PDB file of C-alpha atoms in Angstrom:
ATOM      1  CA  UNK A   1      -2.372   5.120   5.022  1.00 86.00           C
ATOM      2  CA  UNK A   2      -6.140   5.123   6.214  1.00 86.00           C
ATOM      3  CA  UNK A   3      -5.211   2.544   9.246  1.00 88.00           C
ATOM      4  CA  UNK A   4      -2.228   4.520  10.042  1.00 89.00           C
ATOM      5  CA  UNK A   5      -4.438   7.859  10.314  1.00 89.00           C
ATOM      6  CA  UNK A   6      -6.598   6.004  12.312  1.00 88.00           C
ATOM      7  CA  UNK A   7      -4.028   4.393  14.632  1.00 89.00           C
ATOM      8  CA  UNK A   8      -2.850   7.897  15.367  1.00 90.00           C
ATOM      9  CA  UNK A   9      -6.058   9.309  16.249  1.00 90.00           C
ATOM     10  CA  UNK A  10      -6.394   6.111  18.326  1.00 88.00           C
ATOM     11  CA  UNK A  11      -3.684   6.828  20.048  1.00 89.00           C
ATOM     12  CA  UNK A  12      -4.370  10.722  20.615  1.00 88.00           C
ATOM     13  CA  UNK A  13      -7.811   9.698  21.801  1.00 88.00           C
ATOM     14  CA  UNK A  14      -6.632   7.831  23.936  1.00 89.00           C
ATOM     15  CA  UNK A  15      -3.760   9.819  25.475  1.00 89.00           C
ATOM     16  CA  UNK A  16      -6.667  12.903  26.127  1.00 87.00           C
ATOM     17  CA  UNK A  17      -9.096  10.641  27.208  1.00 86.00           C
ATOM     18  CA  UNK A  18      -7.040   8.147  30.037  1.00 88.00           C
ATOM     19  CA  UNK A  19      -4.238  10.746  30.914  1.00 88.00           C
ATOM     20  CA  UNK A  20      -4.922  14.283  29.865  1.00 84.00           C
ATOM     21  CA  UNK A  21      -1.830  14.876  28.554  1.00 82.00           C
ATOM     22  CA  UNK A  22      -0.214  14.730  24.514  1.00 81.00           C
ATOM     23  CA  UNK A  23       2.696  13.484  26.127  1.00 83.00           C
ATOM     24  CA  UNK A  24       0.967   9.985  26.713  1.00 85.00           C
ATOM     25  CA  UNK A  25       0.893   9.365  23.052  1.00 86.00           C
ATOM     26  CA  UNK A  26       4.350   8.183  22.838  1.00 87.00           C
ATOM     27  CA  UNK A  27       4.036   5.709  26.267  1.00 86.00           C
ATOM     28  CA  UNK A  28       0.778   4.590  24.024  1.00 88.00           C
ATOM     29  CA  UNK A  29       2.661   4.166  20.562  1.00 89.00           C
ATOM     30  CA  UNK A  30       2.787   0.052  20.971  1.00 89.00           C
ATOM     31  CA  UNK A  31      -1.266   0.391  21.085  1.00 88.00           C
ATOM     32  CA  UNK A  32      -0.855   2.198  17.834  1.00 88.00           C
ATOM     33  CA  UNK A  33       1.413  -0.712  16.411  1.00 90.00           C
ATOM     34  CA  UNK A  34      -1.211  -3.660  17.957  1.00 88.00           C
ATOM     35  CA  UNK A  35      -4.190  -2.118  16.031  1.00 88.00           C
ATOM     36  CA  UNK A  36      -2.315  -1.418  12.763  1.00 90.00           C
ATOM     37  CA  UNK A  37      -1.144  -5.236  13.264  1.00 89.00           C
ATOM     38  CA  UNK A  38      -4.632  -6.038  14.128  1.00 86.00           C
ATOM     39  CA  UNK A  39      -6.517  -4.243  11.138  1.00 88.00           C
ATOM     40  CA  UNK A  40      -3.623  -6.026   9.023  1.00 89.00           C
ATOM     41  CA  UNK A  41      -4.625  -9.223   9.730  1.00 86.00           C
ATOM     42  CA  UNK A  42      -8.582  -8.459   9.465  1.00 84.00           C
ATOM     43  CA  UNK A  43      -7.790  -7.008   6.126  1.00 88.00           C
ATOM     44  CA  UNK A  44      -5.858  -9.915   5.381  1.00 86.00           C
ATOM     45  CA  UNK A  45      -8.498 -12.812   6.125  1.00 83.00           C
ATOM     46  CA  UNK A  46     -11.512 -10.442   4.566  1.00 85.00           C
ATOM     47  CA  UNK A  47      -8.611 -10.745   1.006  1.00 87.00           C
ATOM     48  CA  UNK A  48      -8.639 -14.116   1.819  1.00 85.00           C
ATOM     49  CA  UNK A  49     -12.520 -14.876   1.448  1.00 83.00           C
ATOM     50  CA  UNK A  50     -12.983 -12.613  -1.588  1.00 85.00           C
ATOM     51  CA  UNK A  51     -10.244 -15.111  -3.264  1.00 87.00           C
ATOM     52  CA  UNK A  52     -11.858 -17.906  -1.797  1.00 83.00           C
ATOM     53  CA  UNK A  53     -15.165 -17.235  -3.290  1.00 83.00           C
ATOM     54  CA  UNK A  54     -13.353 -16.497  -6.312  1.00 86.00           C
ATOM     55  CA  UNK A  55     -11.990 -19.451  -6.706  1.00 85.00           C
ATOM     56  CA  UNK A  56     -14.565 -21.697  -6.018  1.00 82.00           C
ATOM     57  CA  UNK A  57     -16.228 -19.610  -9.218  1.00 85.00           C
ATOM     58  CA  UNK A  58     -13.090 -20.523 -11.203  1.00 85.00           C
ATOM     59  CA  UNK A  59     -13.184 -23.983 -10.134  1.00 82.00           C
ATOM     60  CA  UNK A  60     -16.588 -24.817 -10.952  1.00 81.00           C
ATOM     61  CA  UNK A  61     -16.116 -23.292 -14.849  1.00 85.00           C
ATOM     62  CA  UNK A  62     -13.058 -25.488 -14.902  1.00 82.00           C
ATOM     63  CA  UNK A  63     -15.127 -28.431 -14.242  1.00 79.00           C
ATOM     64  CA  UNK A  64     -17.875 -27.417 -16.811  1.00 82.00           C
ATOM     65  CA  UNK A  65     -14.908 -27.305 -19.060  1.00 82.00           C
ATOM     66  CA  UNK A  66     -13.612 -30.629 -18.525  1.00 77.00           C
ATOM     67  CA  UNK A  67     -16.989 -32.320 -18.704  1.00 79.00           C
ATOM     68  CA  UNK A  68     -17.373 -30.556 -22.085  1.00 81.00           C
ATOM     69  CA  UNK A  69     -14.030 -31.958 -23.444  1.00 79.00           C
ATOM     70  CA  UNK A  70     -11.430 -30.113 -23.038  1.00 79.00           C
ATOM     71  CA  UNK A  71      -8.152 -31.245 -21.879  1.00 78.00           C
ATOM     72  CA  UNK A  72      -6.880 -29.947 -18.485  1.00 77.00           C
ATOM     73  CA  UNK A  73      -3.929 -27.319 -20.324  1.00 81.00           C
ATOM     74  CA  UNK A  74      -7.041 -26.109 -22.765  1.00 86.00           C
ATOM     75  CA  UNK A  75      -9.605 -25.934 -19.507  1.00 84.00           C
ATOM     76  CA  UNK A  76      -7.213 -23.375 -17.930  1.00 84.00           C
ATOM     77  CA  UNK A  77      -7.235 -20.796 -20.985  1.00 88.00           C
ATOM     78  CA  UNK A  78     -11.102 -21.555 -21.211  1.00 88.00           C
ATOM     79  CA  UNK A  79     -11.312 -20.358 -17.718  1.00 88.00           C
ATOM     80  CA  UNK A  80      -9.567 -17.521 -17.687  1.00 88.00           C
ATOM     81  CA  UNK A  81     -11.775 -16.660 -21.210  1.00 89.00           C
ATOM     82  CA  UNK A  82     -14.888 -16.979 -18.548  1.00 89.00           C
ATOM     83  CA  UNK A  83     -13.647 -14.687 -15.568  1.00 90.00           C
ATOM     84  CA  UNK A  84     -12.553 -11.694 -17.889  1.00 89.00           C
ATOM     85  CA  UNK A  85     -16.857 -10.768 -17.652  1.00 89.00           C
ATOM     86  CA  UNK A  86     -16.654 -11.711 -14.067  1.00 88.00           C
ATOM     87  CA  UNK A  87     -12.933 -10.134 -12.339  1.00 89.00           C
ATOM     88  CA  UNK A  88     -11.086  -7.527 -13.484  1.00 87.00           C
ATOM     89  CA  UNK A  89      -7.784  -7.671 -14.489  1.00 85.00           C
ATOM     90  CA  UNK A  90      -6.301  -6.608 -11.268  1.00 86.00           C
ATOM     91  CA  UNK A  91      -8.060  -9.781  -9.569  1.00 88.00           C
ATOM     92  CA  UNK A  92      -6.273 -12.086  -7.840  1.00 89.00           C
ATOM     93  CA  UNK A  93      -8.102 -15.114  -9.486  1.00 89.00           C
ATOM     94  CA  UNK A  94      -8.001 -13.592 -13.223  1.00 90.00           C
ATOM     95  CA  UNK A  95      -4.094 -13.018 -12.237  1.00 91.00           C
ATOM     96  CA  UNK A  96      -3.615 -16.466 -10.995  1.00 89.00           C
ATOM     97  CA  UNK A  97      -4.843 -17.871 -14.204  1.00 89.00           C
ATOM     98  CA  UNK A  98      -2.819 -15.542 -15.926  1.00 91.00           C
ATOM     99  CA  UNK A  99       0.221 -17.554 -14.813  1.00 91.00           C
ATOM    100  CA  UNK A 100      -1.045 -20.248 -14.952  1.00 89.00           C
ATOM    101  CA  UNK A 101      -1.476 -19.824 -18.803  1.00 89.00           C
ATOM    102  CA  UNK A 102       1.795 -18.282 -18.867  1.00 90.00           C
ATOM    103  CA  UNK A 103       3.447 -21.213 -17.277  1.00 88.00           C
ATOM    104  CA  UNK A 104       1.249 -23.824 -19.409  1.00 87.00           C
ATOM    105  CA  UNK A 105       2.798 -21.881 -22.873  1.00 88.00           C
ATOM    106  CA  UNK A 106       6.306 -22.525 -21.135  1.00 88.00           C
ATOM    107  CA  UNK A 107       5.481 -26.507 -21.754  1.00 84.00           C
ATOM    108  CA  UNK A 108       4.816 -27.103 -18.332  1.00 84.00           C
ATOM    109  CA  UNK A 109       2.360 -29.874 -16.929  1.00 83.00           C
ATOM    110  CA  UNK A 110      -0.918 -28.872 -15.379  1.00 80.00           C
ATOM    111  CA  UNK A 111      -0.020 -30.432 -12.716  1.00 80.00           C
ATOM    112  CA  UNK A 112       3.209 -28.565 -12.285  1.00 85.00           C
ATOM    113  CA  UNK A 113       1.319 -25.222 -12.732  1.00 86.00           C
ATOM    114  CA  UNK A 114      -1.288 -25.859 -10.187  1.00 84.00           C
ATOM    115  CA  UNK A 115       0.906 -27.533  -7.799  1.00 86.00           C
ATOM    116  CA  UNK A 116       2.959 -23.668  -8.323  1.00 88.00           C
ATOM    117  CA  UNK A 117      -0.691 -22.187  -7.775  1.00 86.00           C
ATOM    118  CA  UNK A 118      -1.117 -23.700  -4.854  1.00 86.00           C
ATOM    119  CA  UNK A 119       2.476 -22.921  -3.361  1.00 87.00           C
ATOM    120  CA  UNK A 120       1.991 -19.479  -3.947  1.00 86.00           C
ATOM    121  CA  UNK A 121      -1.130 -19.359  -2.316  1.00 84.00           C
ATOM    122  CA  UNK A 122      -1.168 -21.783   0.365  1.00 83.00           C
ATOM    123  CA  UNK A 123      -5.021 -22.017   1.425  1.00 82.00           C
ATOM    124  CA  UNK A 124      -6.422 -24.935   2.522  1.00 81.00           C
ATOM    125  CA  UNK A 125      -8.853 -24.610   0.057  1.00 79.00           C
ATOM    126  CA  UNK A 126      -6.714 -24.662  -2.972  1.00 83.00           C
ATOM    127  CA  UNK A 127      -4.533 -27.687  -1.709  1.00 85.00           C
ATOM    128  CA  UNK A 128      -6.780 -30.296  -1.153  1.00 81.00           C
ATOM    129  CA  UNK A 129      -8.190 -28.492  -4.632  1.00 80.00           C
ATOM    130  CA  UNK A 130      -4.383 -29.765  -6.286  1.00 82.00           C
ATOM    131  CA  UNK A 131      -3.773 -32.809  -4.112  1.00 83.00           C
ATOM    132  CA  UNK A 132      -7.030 -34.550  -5.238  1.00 80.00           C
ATOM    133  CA  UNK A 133      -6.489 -33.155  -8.560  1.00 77.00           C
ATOM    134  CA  UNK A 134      -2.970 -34.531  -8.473  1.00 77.00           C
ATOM    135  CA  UNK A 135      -4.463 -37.901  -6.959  1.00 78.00           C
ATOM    136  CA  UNK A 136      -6.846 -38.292 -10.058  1.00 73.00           C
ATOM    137  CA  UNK A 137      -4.503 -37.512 -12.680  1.00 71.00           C
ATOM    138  CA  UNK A 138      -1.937 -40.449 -11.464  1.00 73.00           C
ATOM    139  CA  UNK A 139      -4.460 -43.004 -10.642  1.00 71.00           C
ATOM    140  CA  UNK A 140      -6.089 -41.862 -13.838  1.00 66.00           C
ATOM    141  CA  UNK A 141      -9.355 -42.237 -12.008  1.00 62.00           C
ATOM    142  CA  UNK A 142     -12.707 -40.472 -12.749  1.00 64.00           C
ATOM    143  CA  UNK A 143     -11.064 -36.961 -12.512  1.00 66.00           C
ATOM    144  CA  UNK A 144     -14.129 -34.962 -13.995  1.00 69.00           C
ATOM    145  CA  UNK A 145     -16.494 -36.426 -11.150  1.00 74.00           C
ATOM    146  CA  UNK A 146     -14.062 -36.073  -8.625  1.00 74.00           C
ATOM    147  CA  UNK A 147     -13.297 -32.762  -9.053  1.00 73.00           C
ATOM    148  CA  UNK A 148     -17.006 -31.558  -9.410  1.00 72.00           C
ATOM    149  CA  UNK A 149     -17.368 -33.361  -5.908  1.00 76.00           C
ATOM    150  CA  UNK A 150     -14.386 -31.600  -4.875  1.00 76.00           C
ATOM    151  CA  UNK A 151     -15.514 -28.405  -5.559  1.00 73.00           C
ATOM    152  CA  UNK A 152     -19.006 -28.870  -4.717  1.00 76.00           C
ATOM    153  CA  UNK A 153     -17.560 -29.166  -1.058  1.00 79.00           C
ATOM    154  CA  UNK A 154     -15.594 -26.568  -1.054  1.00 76.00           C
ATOM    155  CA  UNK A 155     -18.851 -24.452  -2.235  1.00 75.00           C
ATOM    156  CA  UNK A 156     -20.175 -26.011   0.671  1.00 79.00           C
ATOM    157  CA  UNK A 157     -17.895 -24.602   3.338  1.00 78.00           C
ATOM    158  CA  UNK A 158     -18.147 -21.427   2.106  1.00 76.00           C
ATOM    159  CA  UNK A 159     -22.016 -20.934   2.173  1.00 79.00           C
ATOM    160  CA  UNK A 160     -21.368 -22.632   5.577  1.00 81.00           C
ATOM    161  CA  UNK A 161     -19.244 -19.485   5.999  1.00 78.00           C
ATOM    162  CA  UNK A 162     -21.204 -17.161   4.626  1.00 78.00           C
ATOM    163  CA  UNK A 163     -24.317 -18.516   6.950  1.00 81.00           C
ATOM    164  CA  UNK A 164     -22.102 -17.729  10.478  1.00 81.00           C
ATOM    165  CA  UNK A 165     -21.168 -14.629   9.074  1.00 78.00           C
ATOM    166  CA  UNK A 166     -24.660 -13.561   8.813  1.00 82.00           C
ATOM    167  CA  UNK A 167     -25.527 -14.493  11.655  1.00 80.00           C
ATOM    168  CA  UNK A 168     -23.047 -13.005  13.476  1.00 80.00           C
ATOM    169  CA  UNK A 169     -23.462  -9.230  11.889  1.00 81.00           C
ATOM    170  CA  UNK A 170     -25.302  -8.025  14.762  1.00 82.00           C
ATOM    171  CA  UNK A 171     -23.593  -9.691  17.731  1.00 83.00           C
ATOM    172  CA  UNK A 172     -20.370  -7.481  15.633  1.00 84.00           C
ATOM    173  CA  UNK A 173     -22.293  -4.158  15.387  1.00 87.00           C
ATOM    174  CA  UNK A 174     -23.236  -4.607  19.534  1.00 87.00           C
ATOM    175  CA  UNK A 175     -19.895  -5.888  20.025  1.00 87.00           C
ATOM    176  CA  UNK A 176     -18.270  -2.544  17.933  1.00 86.00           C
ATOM    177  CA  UNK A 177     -20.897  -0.151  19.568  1.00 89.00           C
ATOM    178  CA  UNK A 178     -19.916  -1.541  23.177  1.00 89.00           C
ATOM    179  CA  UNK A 179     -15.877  -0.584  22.696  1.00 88.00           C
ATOM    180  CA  UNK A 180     -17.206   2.737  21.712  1.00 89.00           C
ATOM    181  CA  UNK A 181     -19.656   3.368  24.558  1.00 90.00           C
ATOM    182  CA  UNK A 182     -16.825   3.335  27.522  1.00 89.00           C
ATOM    183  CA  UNK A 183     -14.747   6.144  25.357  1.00 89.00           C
ATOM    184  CA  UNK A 184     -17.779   7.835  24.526  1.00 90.00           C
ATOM    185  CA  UNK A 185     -18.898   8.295  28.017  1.00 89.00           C
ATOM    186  CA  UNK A 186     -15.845   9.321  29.502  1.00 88.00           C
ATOM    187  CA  UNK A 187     -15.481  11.851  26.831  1.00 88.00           C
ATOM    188  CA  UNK A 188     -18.439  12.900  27.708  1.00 88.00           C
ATOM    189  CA  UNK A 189     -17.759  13.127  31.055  1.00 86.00           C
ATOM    190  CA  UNK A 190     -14.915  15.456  29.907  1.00 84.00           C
ATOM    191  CA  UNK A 191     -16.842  17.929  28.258  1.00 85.00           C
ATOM    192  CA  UNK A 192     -19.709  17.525  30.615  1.00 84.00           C
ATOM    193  CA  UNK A 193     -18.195  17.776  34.072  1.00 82.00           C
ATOM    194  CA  UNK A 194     -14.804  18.218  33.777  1.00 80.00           C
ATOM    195  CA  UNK A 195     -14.313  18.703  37.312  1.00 80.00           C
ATOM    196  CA  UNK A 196     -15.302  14.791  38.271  1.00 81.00           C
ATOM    197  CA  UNK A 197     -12.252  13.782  36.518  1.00 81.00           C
ATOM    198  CA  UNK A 198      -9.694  16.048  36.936  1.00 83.00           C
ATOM    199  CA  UNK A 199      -8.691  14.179  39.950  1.00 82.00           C
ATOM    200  CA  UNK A 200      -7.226  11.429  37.851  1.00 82.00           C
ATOM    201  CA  UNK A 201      -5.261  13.329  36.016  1.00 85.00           C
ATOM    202  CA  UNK A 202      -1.552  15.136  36.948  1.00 80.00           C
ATOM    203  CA  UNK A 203      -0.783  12.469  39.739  1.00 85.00           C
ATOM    204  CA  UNK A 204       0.571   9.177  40.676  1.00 89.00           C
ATOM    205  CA  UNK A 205      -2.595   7.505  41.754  1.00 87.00           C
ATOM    206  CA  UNK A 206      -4.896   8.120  38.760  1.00 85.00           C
ATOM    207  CA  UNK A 207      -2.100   7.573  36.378  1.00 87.00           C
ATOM    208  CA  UNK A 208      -2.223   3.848  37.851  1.00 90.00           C
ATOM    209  CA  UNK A 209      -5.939   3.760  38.125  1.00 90.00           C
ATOM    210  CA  UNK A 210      -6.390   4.744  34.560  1.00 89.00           C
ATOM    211  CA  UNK A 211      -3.618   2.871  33.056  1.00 89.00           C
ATOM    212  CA  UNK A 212      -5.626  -0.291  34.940  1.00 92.00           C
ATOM    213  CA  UNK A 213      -8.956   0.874  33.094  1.00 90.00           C
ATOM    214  CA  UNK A 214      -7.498   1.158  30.041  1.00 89.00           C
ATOM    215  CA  UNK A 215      -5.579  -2.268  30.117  1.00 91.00           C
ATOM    216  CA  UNK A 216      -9.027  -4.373  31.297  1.00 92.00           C
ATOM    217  CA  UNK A 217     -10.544  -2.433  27.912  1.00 90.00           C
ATOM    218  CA  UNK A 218      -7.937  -3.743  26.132  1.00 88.00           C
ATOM    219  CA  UNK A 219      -8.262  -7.336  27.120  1.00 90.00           C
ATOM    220  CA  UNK A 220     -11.520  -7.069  27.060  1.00 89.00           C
ATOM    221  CA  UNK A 221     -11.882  -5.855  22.983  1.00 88.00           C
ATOM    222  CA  UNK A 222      -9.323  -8.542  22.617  1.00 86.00           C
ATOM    223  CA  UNK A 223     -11.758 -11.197  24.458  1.00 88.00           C
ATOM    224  CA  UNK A 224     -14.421  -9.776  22.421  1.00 85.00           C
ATOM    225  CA  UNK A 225     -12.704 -10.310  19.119  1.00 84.00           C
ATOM    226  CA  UNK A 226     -11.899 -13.447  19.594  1.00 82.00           C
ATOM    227  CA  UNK A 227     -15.222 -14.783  20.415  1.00 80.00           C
ATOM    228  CA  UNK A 228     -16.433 -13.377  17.185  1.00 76.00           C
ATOM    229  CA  UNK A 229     -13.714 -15.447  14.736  1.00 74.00           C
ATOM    230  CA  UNK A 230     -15.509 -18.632  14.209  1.00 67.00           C
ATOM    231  CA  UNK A 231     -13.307 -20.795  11.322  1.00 63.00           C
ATOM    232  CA  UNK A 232     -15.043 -23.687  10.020  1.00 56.00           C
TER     233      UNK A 232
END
């Protein structure tokens, strides 16, 4: 409900701002639809790293159970006994494990279950997590080393991550503060000296000048957000 406030005042803003007149606001509607897709998918990927970091936690206490002697099924509960300080219940990761314990007490193999987990999550992350589980378990191979490796690397990638993210906090606050500077100035300009623009406004020409200036700012915060995404 808060992105869809904001998309409307978006699109308001904007209407004033590049045409002068409320009526824009419905021609500008689709803008109002891109940033509430947009602000989806940024919400979506930030959900994404919480869990991510989340599960590498979960992981790692799953290893310290194994190496301490408990079977895989009996890991699992142990687990989800050493998130409860750590998650709430609403959690994703304390609700995974949930069904995963829920699944385990309707007989099925831990292999099955995380195999499910990993389905229902589908992160890259979490499947190379079950394949090389899945790998150990048939070869019957060192499975307590390999999945400390396993998740030692997957803690790597994340502080990896965490490191580009840092890194790139300011180039996002100069990059946030330029897409506010052009609509700041000509709003300014509006309540300044609204005589210098009225010329754009009520006619054919600045119509097609503004609707110009207001698609190169729109390519351009698309440019811009692009070039601050870096995936490892």
């Amino acid at each position: 409900m808060l992105a869809a406030v904001k998309a409307i005042l978006l699109d308001g803003l904007l209407a004033y701002l590049f045409y002068n007149t409320w009526v824009a606001a419905i021609a500008l509607v689709p803008v109002s639809i891109f940033y509430l897709h947009q602000w989806r998918e940024d919400y979506c990927h930030k959900k994404e790293q919480e869990f991510r970091e989340q599960f590498q936690n979960g992981m790692q206490i799953l290893s310290s159970s194994l190496k301490a002697g408990y079977s895989v099924e009996n890991a699992v509960r142990e687990t989800e006994k050493d998130l409860r300080p750590l998650y709430s219940k609403d959690s994703r990761i304390r609700r995974e494990f949930n069904r995963m314990i829920h699944e385990l007490n309707m007989n099925l193999t831990a292999e099955q279950v995380l195999k499910d987990m990993a389905r229902r999550i589908r992160q890259e992350d979490v499947d190379n997590f079950v394949m090389v589980f899945a790998t150990a378990k048939r070869t019957g191979g060192d499975s307590i080393s390999i999945l400390k490796n396993t998740v030692q690397m997957i803690g790597e990638k994340i502080e990896v991550e965490r490191e580009i993210q840092t890194m790139l906090a300011a180039k996002k606050m100069e990059f946030n503060m330029m897409c506010i500077i052009p609509l700041g100035m000509v709003l300014y300009m509006r309540m300044a000296f609204p005589e210098f623009l009225i010329v754009l406004y009520g006619n054919i020409v600045g119509v097609i000048l503004m609707s110009v200036c207001l698609v190169v700012y729109g390519l351009a915060w698309r440019l811009g957000t692009k070039m601050i995404q870096i995936e490892v």
